[in-house]
mmCIF file with all atom_site columns, C-alpha atoms in Angstrom:
data_model
loop_
_atom_site.group_PDB
_atom_site.id
_atom_site.type_symbol
_atom_site.label_atom_id
_atom_site.label_alt_id
_atom_site.label_comp_id
_atom_site.label_asym_id
_atom_site.label_entity_id
_atom_site.label_seq_id
_atom_site.pdbx_PDB_ins_code
_atom_site.Cartn_x
_atom_site.Cartn_y
_atom_site.Cartn_z
_atom_site.occupancy
_atom_site.B_iso_or_equiv
_atom_site.pdbx_formal_charge
_atom_site.auth_seq_id
_atom_site.auth_comp_id
_atom_site.auth_asym_id
_atom_site.auth_atom_id
_atom_site.pdbx_PDB_model_num
ATOM 1   C CA . UNK C 1 1   ? 27.639 8.181   32.328  1.00 95.00 ? 1   UNK C CA 1
ATOM 2   C CA . UNK C 1 2   ? 30.427 7.242   29.685  1.00 98.00 ? 2   UNK C CA 1
ATOM 3   C CA . UNK C 1 3   ? 31.936 9.331   27.072  1.00 97.00 ? 3   UNK C CA 1
ATOM 4   C CA . UNK C 1 4   ? 32.339 6.007   24.948  1.00 98.00 ? 4   UNK C CA 1
ATOM 5   C CA . UNK C 1 5   ? 30.926 2.642   25.253  1.00 98.00 ? 5   UNK C CA 1
ATOM 6   C CA . UNK C 1 6   ? 32.531 -0.077  23.251  1.00 98.00 ? 6   UNK C CA 1
ATOM 7   C CA . UNK C 1 7   ? 30.517 -3.288  22.495  1.00 98.00 ? 7   UNK C CA 1
ATOM 8   C CA . UNK C 1 8   ? 32.627 -6.266  22.258  1.00 98.00 ? 8   UNK C CA 1
ATOM 9   C CA . UNK C 1 9   ? 35.593 -7.455  24.508  1.00 98.00 ? 9   UNK C CA 1
ATOM 10  C CA . UNK C 1 10  ? 37.627 -9.026  21.660  1.00 97.00 ? 10  UNK C CA 1
ATOM 11  C CA . UNK C 1 11  ? 41.154 -7.720  20.716  1.00 96.00 ? 11  UNK C CA 1
ATOM 12  C CA . UNK C 1 12  ? 39.596 -4.818  18.399  1.00 96.00 ? 12  UNK C CA 1
ATOM 13  C CA . UNK C 1 13  ? 37.257 -3.452  21.106  1.00 98.00 ? 13  UNK C CA 1
ATOM 14  C CA . UNK C 1 14  ? 39.836 -3.862  23.789  1.00 98.00 ? 14  UNK C CA 1
ATOM 15  C CA . UNK C 1 15  ? 42.591 -1.951  21.522  1.00 97.00 ? 15  UNK C CA 1
ATOM 16  C CA . UNK C 1 16  ? 40.289 0.540   20.564  1.00 97.00 ? 16  UNK C CA 1
ATOM 17  C CA . UNK C 1 17  ? 39.366 1.336   24.134  1.00 98.00 ? 17  UNK C CA 1
ATOM 18  C CA . UNK C 1 18  ? 42.796 1.573   25.231  1.00 98.00 ? 18  UNK C CA 1
ATOM 19  C CA . UNK C 1 19  ? 43.751 3.849   22.447  1.00 97.00 ? 19  UNK C CA 1
ATOM 20  C CA . UNK C 1 20  ? 40.739 6.075   23.046  1.00 98.00 ? 20  UNK C CA 1
ATOM 21  C CA . UNK C 1 21  ? 41.504 6.132   26.839  1.00 98.00 ? 21  UNK C CA 1
ATOM 22  C CA . UNK C 1 22  ? 45.153 6.875   26.081  1.00 97.00 ? 22  UNK C CA 1
ATOM 23  C CA . UNK C 1 23  ? 44.491 9.854   23.889  1.00 97.00 ? 23  UNK C CA 1
ATOM 24  C CA . UNK C 1 24  ? 41.697 11.066  26.123  1.00 97.00 ? 24  UNK C CA 1
ATOM 25  C CA . UNK C 1 25  ? 42.544 10.381  29.668  1.00 97.00 ? 25  UNK C CA 1
ATOM 26  C CA . UNK C 1 26  ? 39.535 12.331  31.131  1.00 97.00 ? 26  UNK C CA 1
ATOM 27  C CA . UNK C 1 27  ? 37.081 10.380  28.973  1.00 98.00 ? 27  UNK C CA 1
ATOM 28  C CA . UNK C 1 28  ? 34.993 7.665   30.837  1.00 98.00 ? 28  UNK C CA 1
ATOM 29  C CA . UNK C 1 29  ? 35.337 4.652   28.760  1.00 98.00 ? 29  UNK C CA 1
ATOM 30  C CA . UNK C 1 30  ? 33.656 1.213   29.202  1.00 98.00 ? 30  UNK C CA 1
ATOM 31  C CA . UNK C 1 31  ? 33.739 -1.968  27.347  1.00 98.00 ? 31  UNK C CA 1
ATOM 32  C CA . UNK C 1 32  ? 30.591 -4.102  27.514  1.00 98.00 ? 32  UNK C CA 1
ATOM 33  C CA . UNK C 1 33  ? 31.089 -7.941  26.860  1.00 98.00 ? 33  UNK C CA 1
ATOM 34  C CA . UNK C 1 34  ? 28.324 -10.360 26.477  1.00 98.00 ? 34  UNK C CA 1
ATOM 35  C CA . UNK C 1 35  ? 30.436 -13.601 27.514  1.00 98.00 ? 35  UNK C CA 1
ATOM 36  C CA . UNK C 1 36  ? 31.835 -14.199 30.947  1.00 98.00 ? 36  UNK C CA 1
ATOM 37  C CA . UNK C 1 37  ? 35.363 -13.245 29.974  1.00 97.00 ? 37  UNK C CA 1
ATOM 38  C CA . UNK C 1 38  ? 37.072 -11.314 27.323  1.00 97.00 ? 38  UNK C CA 1
ATOM 39  C CA . UNK C 1 39  ? 38.462 -12.776 24.155  1.00 97.00 ? 39  UNK C CA 1
ATOM 40  C CA . UNK C 1 40  ? 35.907 -15.482 23.750  1.00 96.00 ? 40  UNK C CA 1
ATOM 41  C CA . UNK C 1 41  ? 35.139 -15.534 20.237  1.00 95.00 ? 41  UNK C CA 1
ATOM 42  C CA . UNK C 1 42  ? 37.541 -14.772 17.180  1.00 93.00 ? 42  UNK C CA 1
ATOM 43  C CA . UNK C 1 43  ? 40.378 -13.550 19.223  1.00 93.00 ? 43  UNK C CA 1
ATOM 44  C CA . UNK C 1 44  ? 40.569 -16.551 21.183  1.00 90.00 ? 44  UNK C CA 1
ATOM 45  C CA . UNK C 1 45  ? 40.001 -19.038 18.101  1.00 92.00 ? 45  UNK C CA 1
ATOM 46  C CA . UNK C 1 46  ? 42.248 -17.618 15.297  1.00 91.00 ? 46  UNK C CA 1
ATOM 47  C CA . UNK C 1 47  ? 45.504 -19.066 14.143  1.00 92.00 ? 47  UNK C CA 1
ATOM 48  C CA . UNK C 1 48  ? 47.661 -16.861 16.194  1.00 96.00 ? 48  UNK C CA 1
ATOM 49  C CA . UNK C 1 49  ? 49.617 -15.655 13.102  1.00 96.00 ? 49  UNK C CA 1
ATOM 50  C CA . UNK C 1 50  ? 51.374 -12.257 13.004  1.00 97.00 ? 50  UNK C CA 1
ATOM 51  C CA . UNK C 1 51  ? 50.695 -11.221 9.438   1.00 94.00 ? 51  UNK C CA 1
ATOM 52  C CA . UNK C 1 52  ? 53.646 -9.345  7.625   1.00 93.00 ? 52  UNK C CA 1
ATOM 53  C CA . UNK C 1 53  ? 51.878 -7.571  4.761   1.00 91.00 ? 53  UNK C CA 1
ATOM 54  C CA . UNK C 1 54  ? 53.066 -9.985  2.089   1.00 93.00 ? 54  UNK C CA 1
ATOM 55  C CA . UNK C 1 55  ? 49.930 -10.540 0.299   1.00 93.00 ? 55  UNK C CA 1
ATOM 56  C CA . UNK C 1 56  ? 48.685 -7.038  -0.248  1.00 94.00 ? 56  UNK C CA 1
ATOM 57  C CA . UNK C 1 57  ? 48.853 -4.561  -2.840  1.00 95.00 ? 57  UNK C CA 1
ATOM 58  C CA . UNK C 1 58  ? 51.739 -2.189  -2.203  1.00 95.00 ? 58  UNK C CA 1
ATOM 59  C CA . UNK C 1 59  ? 50.482 1.180   -1.268  1.00 94.00 ? 59  UNK C CA 1
ATOM 60  C CA . UNK C 1 60  ? 46.873 -0.042  -0.712  1.00 96.00 ? 60  UNK C CA 1
ATOM 61  C CA . UNK C 1 61  ? 45.224 0.724   2.313   1.00 97.00 ? 61  UNK C CA 1
ATOM 62  C CA . UNK C 1 62  ? 45.058 -3.178  3.248   1.00 95.00 ? 62  UNK C CA 1
ATOM 63  C CA . UNK C 1 63  ? 49.039 -2.938  2.892   1.00 95.00 ? 63  UNK C CA 1
ATOM 64  C CA . UNK C 1 64  ? 49.381 0.269   4.916   1.00 95.00 ? 64  UNK C CA 1
ATOM 65  C CA . UNK C 1 65  ? 46.958 -1.104  7.599   1.00 94.00 ? 65  UNK C CA 1
ATOM 66  C CA . UNK C 1 66  ? 48.452 -4.502  7.787   1.00 94.00 ? 66  UNK C CA 1
ATOM 67  C CA . UNK C 1 67  ? 51.959 -2.985  8.164   1.00 95.00 ? 67  UNK C CA 1
ATOM 68  C CA . UNK C 1 68  ? 51.261 -0.214  10.713  1.00 95.00 ? 68  UNK C CA 1
ATOM 69  C CA . UNK C 1 69  ? 49.347 -2.851  12.646  1.00 94.00 ? 69  UNK C CA 1
ATOM 70  C CA . UNK C 1 70  ? 52.210 -5.260  12.530  1.00 96.00 ? 70  UNK C CA 1
ATOM 71  C CA . UNK C 1 71  ? 54.713 -2.636  13.781  1.00 96.00 ? 71  UNK C CA 1
ATOM 72  C CA . UNK C 1 72  ? 52.255 -1.462  16.457  1.00 96.00 ? 72  UNK C CA 1
ATOM 73  C CA . UNK C 1 73  ? 51.816 -5.058  17.693  1.00 97.00 ? 73  UNK C CA 1
ATOM 74  C CA . UNK C 1 74  ? 55.577 -5.966  17.833  1.00 97.00 ? 74  UNK C CA 1
ATOM 75  C CA . UNK C 1 75  ? 56.200 -2.406  19.597  1.00 97.00 ? 75  UNK C CA 1
ATOM 76  C CA . UNK C 1 76  ? 53.400 -3.214  22.146  1.00 97.00 ? 76  UNK C CA 1
ATOM 77  C CA . UNK C 1 77  ? 54.635 -6.785  22.848  1.00 98.00 ? 77  UNK C CA 1
ATOM 78  C CA . UNK C 1 78  ? 58.308 -5.730  23.243  1.00 98.00 ? 78  UNK C CA 1
ATOM 79  C CA . UNK C 1 79  ? 57.068 -2.852  25.798  1.00 97.00 ? 79  UNK C CA 1
ATOM 80  C CA . UNK C 1 80  ? 54.757 -4.907  27.756  1.00 97.00 ? 80  UNK C CA 1
ATOM 81  C CA . UNK C 1 81  ? 56.494 -8.349  27.679  1.00 97.00 ? 81  UNK C CA 1
ATOM 82  C CA . UNK C 1 82  ? 53.940 -10.205 25.682  1.00 98.00 ? 82  UNK C CA 1
ATOM 83  C CA . UNK C 1 83  ? 55.412 -13.375 24.330  1.00 97.00 ? 83  UNK C CA 1
ATOM 84  C CA . UNK C 1 84  ? 55.577 -13.688 20.412  1.00 98.00 ? 84  UNK C CA 1
ATOM 85  C CA . UNK C 1 85  ? 57.832 -15.435 18.150  1.00 98.00 ? 85  UNK C CA 1
ATOM 86  C CA . UNK C 1 86  ? 58.953 -14.035 14.578  1.00 97.00 ? 86  UNK C CA 1
ATOM 87  C CA . UNK C 1 87  ? 59.698 -17.805 13.359  1.00 96.00 ? 87  UNK C CA 1
ATOM 88  C CA . UNK C 1 88  ? 58.993 -16.897 9.659   1.00 96.00 ? 88  UNK C CA 1
ATOM 89  C CA . UNK C 1 89  ? 57.022 -18.839 7.233   1.00 95.00 ? 89  UNK C CA 1
ATOM 90  C CA . UNK C 1 90  ? 57.599 -20.507 3.887   1.00 96.00 ? 90  UNK C CA 1
ATOM 91  C CA . UNK C 1 91  ? 55.371 -19.815 0.928   1.00 97.00 ? 91  UNK C CA 1
ATOM 92  C CA . UNK C 1 92  ? 55.649 -22.833 -1.397  1.00 97.00 ? 92  UNK C CA 1
ATOM 93  C CA . UNK C 1 93  ? 55.077 -23.127 -5.134  1.00 98.00 ? 93  UNK C CA 1
ATOM 94  C CA . UNK C 1 94  ? 54.128 -26.873 -5.918  1.00 97.00 ? 94  UNK C CA 1
ATOM 95  C CA . UNK C 1 95  ? 54.322 -26.457 -9.611  1.00 97.00 ? 95  UNK C CA 1
ATOM 96  C CA . UNK C 1 96  ? 56.016 -24.725 -12.270 1.00 97.00 ? 96  UNK C CA 1
ATOM 97  C CA . UNK C 1 97  ? 52.867 -22.892 -12.937 1.00 98.00 ? 97  UNK C CA 1
ATOM 98  C CA . UNK C 1 98  ? 52.803 -21.256 -9.501  1.00 98.00 ? 98  UNK C CA 1
ATOM 99  C CA . UNK C 1 99  ? 56.357 -19.843 -9.832  1.00 97.00 ? 99  UNK C CA 1
ATOM 100 C CA . UNK C 1 100 ? 55.204 -16.690 -11.213 1.00 97.00 ? 100 UNK C CA 1
ATOM 101 C CA . UNK C 1 101 ? 52.601 -16.007 -8.465  1.00 97.00 ? 101 UNK C CA 1
ATOM 102 C CA . UNK C 1 102 ? 55.375 -16.681 -5.922  1.00 97.00 ? 102 UNK C CA 1
ATOM 103 C CA . UNK C 1 103 ? 57.674 -14.132 -7.844  1.00 97.00 ? 103 UNK C CA 1
ATOM 104 C CA . UNK C 1 104 ? 54.949 -11.489 -7.586  1.00 96.00 ? 104 UNK C CA 1
ATOM 105 C CA . UNK C 1 105 ? 54.736 -12.223 -3.840  1.00 96.00 ? 105 UNK C CA 1
ATOM 106 C CA . UNK C 1 106 ? 58.230 -11.629 -3.475  1.00 96.00 ? 106 UNK C CA 1
ATOM 107 C CA . UNK C 1 107 ? 58.180 -8.270  -5.153  1.00 96.00 ? 107 UNK C CA 1
ATOM 108 C CA . UNK C 1 108 ? 54.928 -7.394  -3.272  1.00 95.00 ? 108 UNK C CA 1
ATOM 109 C CA . UNK C 1 109 ? 56.881 -8.088  0.107   1.00 95.00 ? 109 UNK C CA 1
ATOM 110 C CA . UNK C 1 110 ? 59.731 -5.934  -0.734  1.00 96.00 ? 110 UNK C CA 1
ATOM 111 C CA . UNK C 1 111 ? 57.674 -3.195  -2.079  1.00 96.00 ? 111 UNK C CA 1
ATOM 112 C CA . UNK C 1 112 ? 55.797 -3.457  1.326   1.00 95.00 ? 112 UNK C CA 1
ATOM 113 C CA . UNK C 1 113 ? 59.151 -2.944  3.218   1.00 94.00 ? 113 UNK C CA 1
ATOM 114 C CA . UNK C 1 114 ? 59.791 -6.732  4.065   1.00 96.00 ? 114 UNK C CA 1
ATOM 115 C CA . UNK C 1 115 ? 63.455 -7.233  4.309   1.00 95.00 ? 115 UNK C CA 1
ATOM 116 C CA . UNK C 1 116 ? 65.717 -10.515 4.065   1.00 97.00 ? 116 UNK C CA 1
ATOM 117 C CA . UNK C 1 117 ? 63.075 -12.259 2.048   1.00 97.00 ? 117 UNK C CA 1
ATOM 118 C CA . UNK C 1 118 ? 64.893 -15.284 0.818   1.00 97.00 ? 118 UNK C CA 1
ATOM 119 C CA . UNK C 1 119 ? 64.037 -17.489 -2.295  1.00 97.00 ? 119 UNK C CA 1
ATOM 120 C CA . UNK C 1 120 ? 64.531 -21.093 -1.933  1.00 97.00 ? 120 UNK C CA 1
ATOM 121 C CA . UNK C 1 121 ? 65.143 -23.808 -4.222  1.00 97.00 ? 121 UNK C CA 1
ATOM 122 C CA . UNK C 1 122 ? 63.348 -26.939 -3.880  1.00 95.00 ? 122 UNK C CA 1
ATOM 123 C CA . UNK C 1 123 ? 66.458 -28.581 -2.019  1.00 95.00 ? 123 UNK C CA 1
ATOM 124 C CA . UNK C 1 124 ? 66.527 -25.622 0.343   1.00 96.00 ? 124 UNK C CA 1
ATOM 125 C CA . UNK C 1 125 ? 62.869 -26.048 0.942   1.00 95.00 ? 125 UNK C CA 1
ATOM 126 C CA . UNK C 1 126 ? 63.694 -29.807 2.134   1.00 93.00 ? 126 UNK C CA 1
ATOM 127 C CA . UNK C 1 127 ? 66.158 -28.438 4.392   1.00 93.00 ? 127 UNK C CA 1
ATOM 128 C CA . UNK C 1 128 ? 63.658 -26.109 6.226   1.00 90.00 ? 128 UNK C CA 1
ATOM 129 C CA . UNK C 1 129 ? 61.019 -28.748 6.047   1.00 90.00 ? 129 UNK C CA 1
ATOM 130 C CA . UNK C 1 130 ? 61.695 -32.166 5.006   1.00 93.00 ? 130 UNK C CA 1
ATOM 131 C CA . UNK C 1 131 ? 58.116 -33.211 4.333   1.00 94.00 ? 131 UNK C CA 1
ATOM 132 C CA . UNK C 1 132 ? 57.357 -30.501 1.930   1.00 94.00 ? 132 UNK C CA 1
ATOM 133 C CA . UNK C 1 133 ? 57.029 -31.025 -1.960  1.00 93.00 ? 133 UNK C CA 1
ATOM 134 C CA . UNK C 1 134 ? 57.583 -27.955 -3.774  1.00 96.00 ? 134 UNK C CA 1
ATOM 135 C CA . UNK C 1 135 ? 59.589 -26.390 -6.792  1.00 97.00 ? 135 UNK C CA 1
ATOM 136 C CA . UNK C 1 136 ? 60.355 -23.141 -5.205  1.00 97.00 ? 136 UNK C CA 1
ATOM 137 C CA . UNK C 1 137 ? 59.674 -21.469 -1.863  1.00 97.00 ? 137 UNK C CA 1
ATOM 138 C CA . UNK C 1 138 ? 59.864 -17.955 -0.368  1.00 97.00 ? 138 UNK C CA 1
ATOM 139 C CA . UNK C 1 139 ? 61.081 -17.360 3.350   1.00 97.00 ? 139 UNK C CA 1
ATOM 140 C CA . UNK C 1 140 ? 59.419 -14.738 4.933   1.00 97.00 ? 140 UNK C CA 1
ATOM 141 C CA . UNK C 1 141 ? 61.093 -14.016 8.383   1.00 97.00 ? 141 UNK C CA 1
ATOM 142 C CA . UNK C 1 142 ? 58.697 -11.150 9.569   1.00 96.00 ? 142 UNK C CA 1
ATOM 143 C CA . UNK C 1 143 ? 55.797 -13.601 10.053  1.00 97.00 ? 143 UNK C CA 1
ATOM 144 C CA . UNK C 1 144 ? 55.428 -14.843 13.587  1.00 97.00 ? 144 UNK C CA 1
ATOM 145 C CA . UNK C 1 145 ? 53.107 -16.451 16.030  1.00 97.00 ? 145 UNK C CA 1
ATOM 146 C CA . UNK C 1 146 ? 51.258 -15.082 19.202  1.00 98.00 ? 146 UNK C CA 1
ATOM 147 C CA . UNK C 1 147 ? 48.462 -15.672 21.588  1.00 97.00 ? 147 UNK C CA 1
ATOM 148 C CA . UNK C 1 148 ? 46.024 -13.167 20.817  1.00 97.00 ? 148 UNK C CA 1
ATOM 149 C CA . UNK C 1 149 ? 44.192 -13.891 23.938  1.00 97.00 ? 149 UNK C CA 1
ATOM 150 C CA . UNK C 1 150 ? 47.391 -12.788 25.921  1.00 97.00 ? 150 UNK C CA 1
ATOM 151 C CA . UNK C 1 151 ? 47.618 -9.613  23.883  1.00 98.00 ? 151 UNK C CA 1
ATOM 152 C CA . UNK C 1 152 ? 43.807 -8.983  24.723  1.00 98.00 ? 152 UNK C CA 1
ATOM 153 C CA . UNK C 1 153 ? 44.472 -9.540  28.328  1.00 98.00 ? 153 UNK C CA 1
ATOM 154 C CA . UNK C 1 154 ? 47.267 -7.165  28.335  1.00 98.00 ? 154 UNK C CA 1
ATOM 155 C CA . UNK C 1 155 ? 45.232 -4.500  26.611  1.00 98.00 ? 155 UNK C CA 1
ATOM 156 C CA . UNK C 1 156 ? 42.406 -5.071  29.132  1.00 98.00 ? 156 UNK C CA 1
ATOM 157 C CA . UNK C 1 157 ? 44.929 -4.778  32.001  1.00 98.00 ? 157 UNK C CA 1
ATOM 158 C CA . UNK C 1 158 ? 46.308 -1.436  30.596  1.00 98.00 ? 158 UNK C CA 1
ATOM 159 C CA . UNK C 1 159 ? 42.799 -0.118  29.778  1.00 98.00 ? 159 UNK C CA 1
ATOM 160 C CA . UNK C 1 160 ? 41.608 -0.593  33.482  1.00 98.00 ? 160 UNK C CA 1
ATOM 161 C CA . UNK C 1 161 ? 44.963 0.762   34.887  1.00 98.00 ? 161 UNK C CA 1
ATOM 162 C CA . UNK C 1 162 ? 44.163 3.962   32.983  1.00 97.00 ? 162 UNK C CA 1
ATOM 163 C CA . UNK C 1 163 ? 40.427 4.017   34.683  1.00 98.00 ? 163 UNK C CA 1
ATOM 164 C CA . UNK C 1 164 ? 38.586 2.169   31.831  1.00 98.00 ? 164 UNK C CA 1
ATOM 165 C CA . UNK C 1 165 ? 35.991 -0.088  33.022  1.00 98.00 ? 165 UNK C CA 1
ATOM 166 C CA . UNK C 1 166 ? 35.062 -3.482  31.414  1.00 98.00 ? 166 UNK C CA 1
ATOM 167 C CA . UNK C 1 167 ? 31.704 -5.401  32.175  1.00 98.00 ? 167 UNK C CA 1
ATOM 168 C CA . UNK C 1 168 ? 31.587 -9.039  31.239  1.00 98.00 ? 168 UNK C CA 1
ATOM 169 C CA . UNK C 1 169 ? 28.449 -11.087 31.504  1.00 98.00 ? 169 UNK C CA 1
ATOM 170 C CA . UNK C 1 170 ? 26.646 -8.029  30.168  1.00 98.00 ? 170 UNK C CA 1
ATOM 171 C CA . UNK C 1 171 ? 24.782 -8.314  26.750  1.00 98.00 ? 171 UNK C CA 1
ATOM 172 C CA . UNK C 1 172 ? 23.615 -5.081  25.139  1.00 98.00 ? 172 UNK C CA 1
ATOM 173 C CA . UNK C 1 173 ? 19.826 -5.364  24.283  1.00 98.00 ? 173 UNK C CA 1
ATOM 174 C CA . UNK C 1 174 ? 19.042 -2.054  22.859  1.00 97.00 ? 174 UNK C CA 1
ATOM 175 C CA . UNK C 1 175 ? 19.743 1.677   22.399  1.00 96.00 ? 175 UNK C CA 1
ATOM 176 C CA . UNK C 1 176 ? 17.432 4.707   23.280  1.00 97.00 ? 176 UNK C CA 1
ATOM 177 C CA . UNK C 1 177 ? 18.586 8.018   22.087  1.00 95.00 ? 177 UNK C CA 1
ATOM 178 C CA . UNK C 1 178 ? 17.596 10.798  24.526  1.00 91.00 ? 178 UNK C CA 1
ATOM 179 C CA . UNK C 1 179 ? 19.155 13.810  22.770  1.00 91.00 ? 179 UNK C CA 1
ATOM 180 C CA . UNK C 1 180 ? 21.955 14.395  23.443  1.00 92.00 ? 180 UNK C CA 1
ATOM 181 C CA . UNK C 1 181 ? 22.583 11.067  25.079  1.00 95.00 ? 181 UNK C CA 1
ATOM 182 C CA . UNK C 1 182 ? 22.315 7.531   24.086  1.00 96.00 ? 182 UNK C CA 1
ATOM 183 C CA . UNK C 1 183 ? 21.437 5.005   26.854  1.00 96.00 ? 183 UNK C CA 1
ATOM 184 C CA . UNK C 1 184 ? 22.657 1.687   26.211  1.00 97.00 ? 184 UNK C CA 1
ATOM 185 C CA . UNK C 1 185 ? 20.289 -1.048  27.520  1.00 97.00 ? 185 UNK C CA 1
ATOM 186 C CA . UNK C 1 186 ? 21.819 -4.102  28.909  1.00 97.00 ? 186 UNK C CA 1
#
């Protein structure tokens, strides 16, 4: 018997399970994953980018979600010793026609709270990346890289430390409602 059953042992399922368990220590919480290990799908096959919120309309839910998630992720990694690198990224305008879009991104980034954004001339672009061909660039220092499988593993470790249970190699086949309970059939 569980208070909460989360289906899917990727980063979203594991982060949700950990947050629920931390907020409700007495709850019995389980994660059910059909694969033999956690983080086998999108979590383990993504680009590993830590997004900074540059592209989203300031004040939008997407921007708020991205920035809040960014801050939570960095804080979690610092507290738990998960490796990451804020190496930054460069957005490049390859023609004069793209400069207004780049300028809009710069403005959005600042409105979303990004600091130390640096506009780069074509010569400065070459200093950062000799093989780039662009007329103008924007360096975004908050963007980073991370291994999200490592983050998922740390979420799972903490979740289990708090008494959460993870069932791998367990596919959910159906649900059966037996008021007030729901049976999860695997």
